[in-house]
Amino acid sequence: GENVEQHPSTLSVQEGDSAVIKCTYSDSASNYFPWYKQELGKRPQLIIDIRSNVGEKKDQRIAVTLNKTAKHFSLHITETQPEDSAVYFCAASKSGGGADGLTFGKGTHLIIQP
Amino acid sequence: ETGVTQTPRHLVMGMTNKKSLKCEQHLGHNAMYWYKQSAKKPLELMFVYNFKEQTENNSVPSRFSPECPNSSHLFLHLHTLQPEDSALYLCASSPQGTDDTQYFGPGTRLTVL
């Protein structure tokens, strides 16, 4: 089955700086890669996703890049703000329009230092 | 935030009890999922239902028994659980088709004594 590795487990950055979280996956058939943000005591919420036919996707301060050959994808957050503090999870699945469960990474606790 | 709801939000049960977790989605989705979230571990997929049919059982012990009576409701029946089953149980749903986005419920925090 799919295995998703996520690094680092904790990331502390100064407010205004950029943060990068990296994930690798094992199953070359995986083609859908979402990122979820989970604040303390709250549900995971999708912040951005990418499919394997795209190399990069951007949404304001958040971007995701995908390298299919190397089987890794990364989340980039620029101009970090205190409200970006949360746990971020990457995930992978073999999306084909059906119902496919997600395989998640272990999460990265992002801390934004004022 | 009310698209996917879960009840109860907190549950404490003994190892010999039988209880059920309920999930309801008001988004018109066709697929529903159960995930387990334990401390220091990634979210683990447990079950997948697609149009009320179970399409995936991720090697979950039989003390967890899912039920999906219709596309809007999903249950997780629990019996003779172990303390290591204490975790946050998250339900999710997705539209299926070209949109694979999974929307999560708030979770049920389960403690097994």
GROMACS .gro file of C-alpha atoms in nm:
model
  227
    1GLY     CA    1   0.000   0.000   0.000
    2GLU     CA    2   0.090   0.367  -0.009
    3ASN     CA    3   0.335   0.513   0.242
    4VAL     CA    4   0.365   0.889   0.295
    5GLU     CA    5   0.660   1.041   0.481
    6GLN     CA    6   0.644   1.402   0.603
    7HIS     CA    7   0.921   1.631   0.730
    8PRO     CA    8   0.988   1.812   0.951
    9SER     CA    9   0.767   1.708   1.242
   10THR     CA   10   0.803   2.054   1.396
   11LEU     CA   11   0.889   2.380   1.217
   12SER     CA   12   0.936   2.713   1.389
   13VAL     CA   13   0.967   3.027   1.175
   14GLN     CA   14   0.964   3.399   1.240
   15GLU     CA   15   0.650   3.584   1.143
   16GLY     CA   16   0.686   3.711   0.789
   17ASP     CA   17   0.931   3.439   0.686
   18SER     CA   18   0.852   3.146   0.458
   19ALA     CA   19   0.780   2.789   0.566
   20VAL     CA   20   0.833   2.475   0.360
   21ILE     CA   21   0.700   2.128   0.446
   22LYS     CA   22   0.804   1.826   0.240
   23CYS     CA   23   0.640   1.490   0.174
   24THR     CA   24   0.738   1.181  -0.019
   25TYR     CA   25   0.513   0.899  -0.133
   26SER     CA   26   0.582   0.543  -0.239
   27ASP     CA   27   0.305   0.442  -0.481
   28SER     CA   28   0.369   0.576  -0.831
   29ALA     CA   29  -0.002   0.527  -0.909
   30SER     CA   30  -0.099   0.800  -0.659
   31ASN     CA   31  -0.220   1.105  -0.845
   32TYR     CA   32  -0.401   1.328  -0.596
   33PHE     CA   33  -0.215   1.516  -0.321
   34PRO     CA   34  -0.410   1.735  -0.080
   35TRP     CA   35  -0.280   1.937   0.214
   36TYR     CA   36  -0.487   1.978   0.529
   37LYS     CA   37  -0.452   2.227   0.814
   38GLN     CA   38  -0.568   2.126   1.161
   39GLU     CA   39  -0.586   2.381   1.439
   40LEU     CA   40  -0.592   2.261   1.797
   41GLY     CA   41  -0.922   2.093   1.879
   42LYS     CA   42  -1.062   2.144   1.530
   43ARG     CA   43  -1.122   1.931   1.224
   44PRO     CA   44  -0.870   1.901   0.939
   45GLN     CA   45  -0.951   2.149   0.662
   46LEU     CA   46  -0.826   2.135   0.303
   47ILE     CA   47  -0.603   2.429   0.217
   48ILE     CA   48  -0.473   2.330  -0.125
   49ASP     CA   49  -0.443   2.021  -0.344
   50ILE     CA   50  -0.262   1.918  -0.660
   51ARG     CA   51  -0.304   1.646  -0.918
   52SER     CA   52  -0.028   1.462  -1.097
   53ASN     CA   53  -0.088   1.637  -1.428
   54VAL     CA   54   0.022   1.967  -1.272
   55GLY     CA   55   0.365   2.062  -1.137
   56GLU     CA   56   0.271   2.361  -0.925
   57LYS     CA   57  -0.036   2.530  -0.789
   58LYS     CA   58  -0.069   2.857  -0.605
   59ASP     CA   59  -0.338   3.018  -0.394
   60GLN     CA   60  -0.237   3.356  -0.250
   61ARG     CA   61   0.036   3.287   0.012
   62ILE     CA   62   0.017   2.910  -0.027
   63ALA     CA   63   0.173   2.702  -0.304
   64VAL     CA   64   0.228   2.332  -0.362
   65THR     CA   65   0.486   2.176  -0.593
   66LEU     CA   66   0.492   1.819  -0.719
   67ASN     CA   67   0.782   1.618  -0.860
   68LYS     CA   68   0.635   1.295  -0.997
   69THR     CA   69   0.969   1.148  -1.094
   70ALA     CA   70   1.109   1.186  -0.745
   71LYS     CA   71   0.771   1.115  -0.586
   72HIS     CA   72   0.774   1.415  -0.360
   73PHE     CA   73   0.558   1.720  -0.307
   74SER     CA   74   0.598   2.028  -0.092
   75LEU     CA   75   0.387   2.297   0.072
   76HIS     CA   76   0.518   2.653   0.067
   77ILE     CA   77   0.373   2.926   0.284
   78THR     CA   78   0.507   3.278   0.229
   79GLU     CA   79   0.477   3.584   0.457
   80THR     CA   80   0.372   3.366   0.747
   81GLN     CA   81   0.124   3.505   0.999
   82PRO     CA   82   0.033   3.398   1.355
   83GLU     CA   83  -0.289   3.237   1.228
   84ASP     CA   84  -0.079   2.999   1.018
   85SER     CA   85   0.022   2.821   1.340
   86ALA     CA   86  -0.133   2.472   1.321
   87VAL     CA   87  -0.056   2.113   1.231
   88TYR     CA   88  -0.029   2.053   0.856
   89PHE     CA   89  -0.087   1.712   0.699
   90CYS     CA   90   0.001   1.599   0.351
   91ALA     CA   91  -0.184   1.307   0.193
   92ALA     CA   92  -0.191   1.097  -0.120
   93SER     CA   93  -0.448   0.886  -0.301
   94LYS     CA   94  -0.516   0.715  -0.631
   95SER     CA   95  -0.797   0.937  -0.737
   96GLY     CA   96  -0.992   0.813  -1.034
   97GLY     CA   97  -1.323   0.973  -0.970
   98GLY     CA   98  -1.410   0.701  -0.726
   99ALA     CA   99  -1.402   0.700  -0.348
  100ASP     CA  100  -1.042   0.663  -0.248
  101GLY     CA  101  -0.924   0.689   0.107
  102LEU     CA  102  -0.632   0.920   0.178
  103THR     CA  103  -0.298   0.804   0.316
  104PHE     CA  104  -0.169   1.079   0.543
  105GLY     CA  105   0.175   1.186   0.658
  106LYS     CA  106   0.240   1.220   1.031
  107GLY     CA  107   0.193   1.595   1.030
  108THR     CA  108   0.408   1.904   1.081
  109HIS     CA  109   0.350   2.132   1.376
  110LEU     CA  110   0.414   2.481   1.237
  111ILE     CA  111   0.489   2.747   1.496
  112ILE     CA  112   0.497   3.111   1.392
  113GLN     CA  113   0.715   3.316   1.628
  114PRO     CA  114   0.607   3.680   1.669
  115GLU     CA  115  -1.867   2.411   0.932
  116THR     CA  116  -2.202   2.229   0.962
  117GLY     CA  117  -2.164   2.027   0.640
  118VAL     CA  118  -2.044   1.713   0.822
  119THR     CA  119  -2.161   1.655   1.177
  120GLN     CA  120  -2.063   1.389   1.428
  121THR     CA  121  -2.222   1.276   1.752
  122PRO     CA  122  -2.135   1.238   2.026
  123ARG     CA  123  -1.838   1.477   2.040
  124HIS     CA  124  -1.695   1.301   2.344
  125LEU     CA  125  -1.745   0.943   2.462
  126VAL     CA  126  -1.607   0.751   2.756
  127MET     CA  127  -1.673   0.380   2.762
  128GLY     CA  128  -1.561   0.068   2.943
  129MET     CA  129  -1.410  -0.226   2.761
  130THR     CA  130  -1.730  -0.428   2.787
  131ASN     CA  131  -1.964  -0.154   2.663
  132LYS     CA  132  -2.131  -0.128   2.326
  133LYS     CA  133  -2.166   0.218   2.175
  134SER     CA  134  -2.211   0.376   1.833
  135LEU     CA  135  -2.067   0.684   1.668
  136LYS     CA  136  -2.281   0.872   1.419
  137CYS     CA  137  -2.184   1.084   1.121
  138GLU     CA  138  -2.418   1.284   0.901
  139GLN     CA  139  -2.334   1.488   0.593
  140HIS     CA  140  -2.559   1.756   0.445
  141LEU     CA  141  -2.352   1.811   0.131
  142GLY     CA  142  -2.513   1.565  -0.108
  143HIS     CA  143  -2.194   1.360  -0.125
  144ASN     CA  144  -2.178   0.996  -0.230
  145ALA     CA  145  -1.871   0.876  -0.048
  146MET     CA  146  -1.809   0.862   0.327
  147TYR     CA  147  -1.505   0.762   0.531
  148TRP     CA  148  -1.398   0.679   0.884
  149TYR     CA  149  -1.048   0.782   1.000
  150LYS     CA  150  -0.874   0.729   1.333
  151GLN     CA  151  -0.642   0.999   1.469
  152SER     CA  152  -0.413   0.898   1.756
  153ALA     CA  153  -0.148   1.109   1.923
  154LYS     CA  154   0.189   1.096   1.747
  155LYS     CA  155   0.048   0.894   1.454
  156PRO     CA  156  -0.087   0.995   1.116
  157LEU     CA  157  -0.458   0.989   1.044
  158GLU     CA  158  -0.540   0.628   0.959
  159LEU     CA  159  -0.807   0.533   0.709
  160MET     CA  160  -1.046   0.274   0.852
  161PHE     CA  161  -1.340   0.233   0.614
  162VAL     CA  162  -1.468   0.372   0.285
  163TYR     CA  163  -1.826   0.370   0.166
  164ASN     CA  164  -1.922   0.461  -0.188
  165PHE     CA  165  -2.294   0.486  -0.269
  166LYS     CA  166  -2.367   0.294   0.056
  167GLU     CA  167  -2.138   0.007  -0.044
  168GLN     CA  168  -1.825  -0.062   0.158
  169THR     CA  169  -1.535  -0.041  -0.084
  170GLU     CA  170  -1.243  -0.046   0.158
  171ASN     CA  171  -1.171  -0.200   0.497
  172ASN     CA  172  -0.820  -0.109   0.600
  173SER     CA  173  -0.751  -0.421   0.814
  174VAL     CA  174  -0.956  -0.285   1.100
  175PRO     CA  175  -1.028  -0.520   1.396
  176SER     CA  176  -1.378  -0.666   1.403
  177ARG     CA  177  -1.458  -0.483   1.728
  178PHE     CA  178  -1.521  -0.186   1.494
  179SER     CA  179  -1.825  -0.240   1.276
  180PRO     CA  180  -1.935   0.025   1.023
  181GLU     CA  181  -2.282   0.076   0.887
  182CYS     CA  182  -2.399   0.304   0.607
  183PRO     CA  183  -2.778   0.294   0.572
  184ASN     CA  184  -2.782   0.574   0.311
  185SER     CA  185  -2.543   0.818   0.147
  186SER     CA  186  -2.598   1.079   0.419
  187HIS     CA  187  -2.540   0.869   0.730
  188LEU     CA  188  -2.251   0.663   0.853
  189PHE     CA  189  -2.219   0.477   1.182
  190LEU     CA  190  -1.932   0.313   1.363
  191HIS     CA  191  -2.047   0.047   1.609
  192LEU     CA  192  -1.805  -0.025   1.890
  193HIS     CA  193  -1.787  -0.324   2.124
  194THR     CA  194  -1.529  -0.479   2.355
  195LEU     CA  195  -1.279  -0.207   2.275
  196GLN     CA  196  -0.928  -0.185   2.419
  197PRO     CA  197  -0.764   0.116   2.588
  198GLU     CA  198  -0.538   0.158   2.283
  199ASP     CA  199  -0.852   0.232   2.079
  200SER     CA  200  -0.879   0.566   2.257
  201ALA     CA  201  -0.843   0.829   1.985
  202LEU     CA  202  -1.023   1.094   1.783
  203TYR     CA  203  -1.251   0.931   1.527
  204LEU     CA  204  -1.309   1.149   1.224
  205CYS     CA  205  -1.574   1.107   0.960
  206ALA     CA  206  -1.531   1.259   0.614
  207SER     CA  207  -1.731   1.277   0.293
  208SER     CA  208  -1.653   1.357  -0.069
  209PRO     CA  209  -1.863   1.426  -0.376
  210GLN     CA  210  -1.690   1.163  -0.589
  211GLY     CA  211  -1.659   1.213  -0.960
  212THR     CA  212  -1.413   1.483  -1.061
  213ASP     CA  213  -1.401   1.646  -0.716
  214ASP     CA  214  -1.213   1.433  -0.466
  215THR     CA  215  -1.203   1.689  -0.187
  216GLN     CA  216  -1.277   1.523   0.145
  217TYR     CA  217  -1.461   1.728   0.405
  218PHE     CA  218  -1.412   1.628   0.766
  219GLY     CA  219  -1.648   1.631   1.059
  220PRO     CA  220  -1.539   1.764   1.400
  221GLY     CA  221  -1.464   1.415   1.532
  222THR     CA  222  -1.561   1.209   1.834
  223ARG     CA  223  -1.304   1.198   2.112
  224LEU     CA  224  -1.323   0.840   2.243
  225THR     CA  225  -1.172   0.726   2.571
  226VAL     CA  226  -1.175   0.357   2.656
  227LEU     CA  227  -1.121   0.280   3.023
   0.00000   0.00000   0.00000
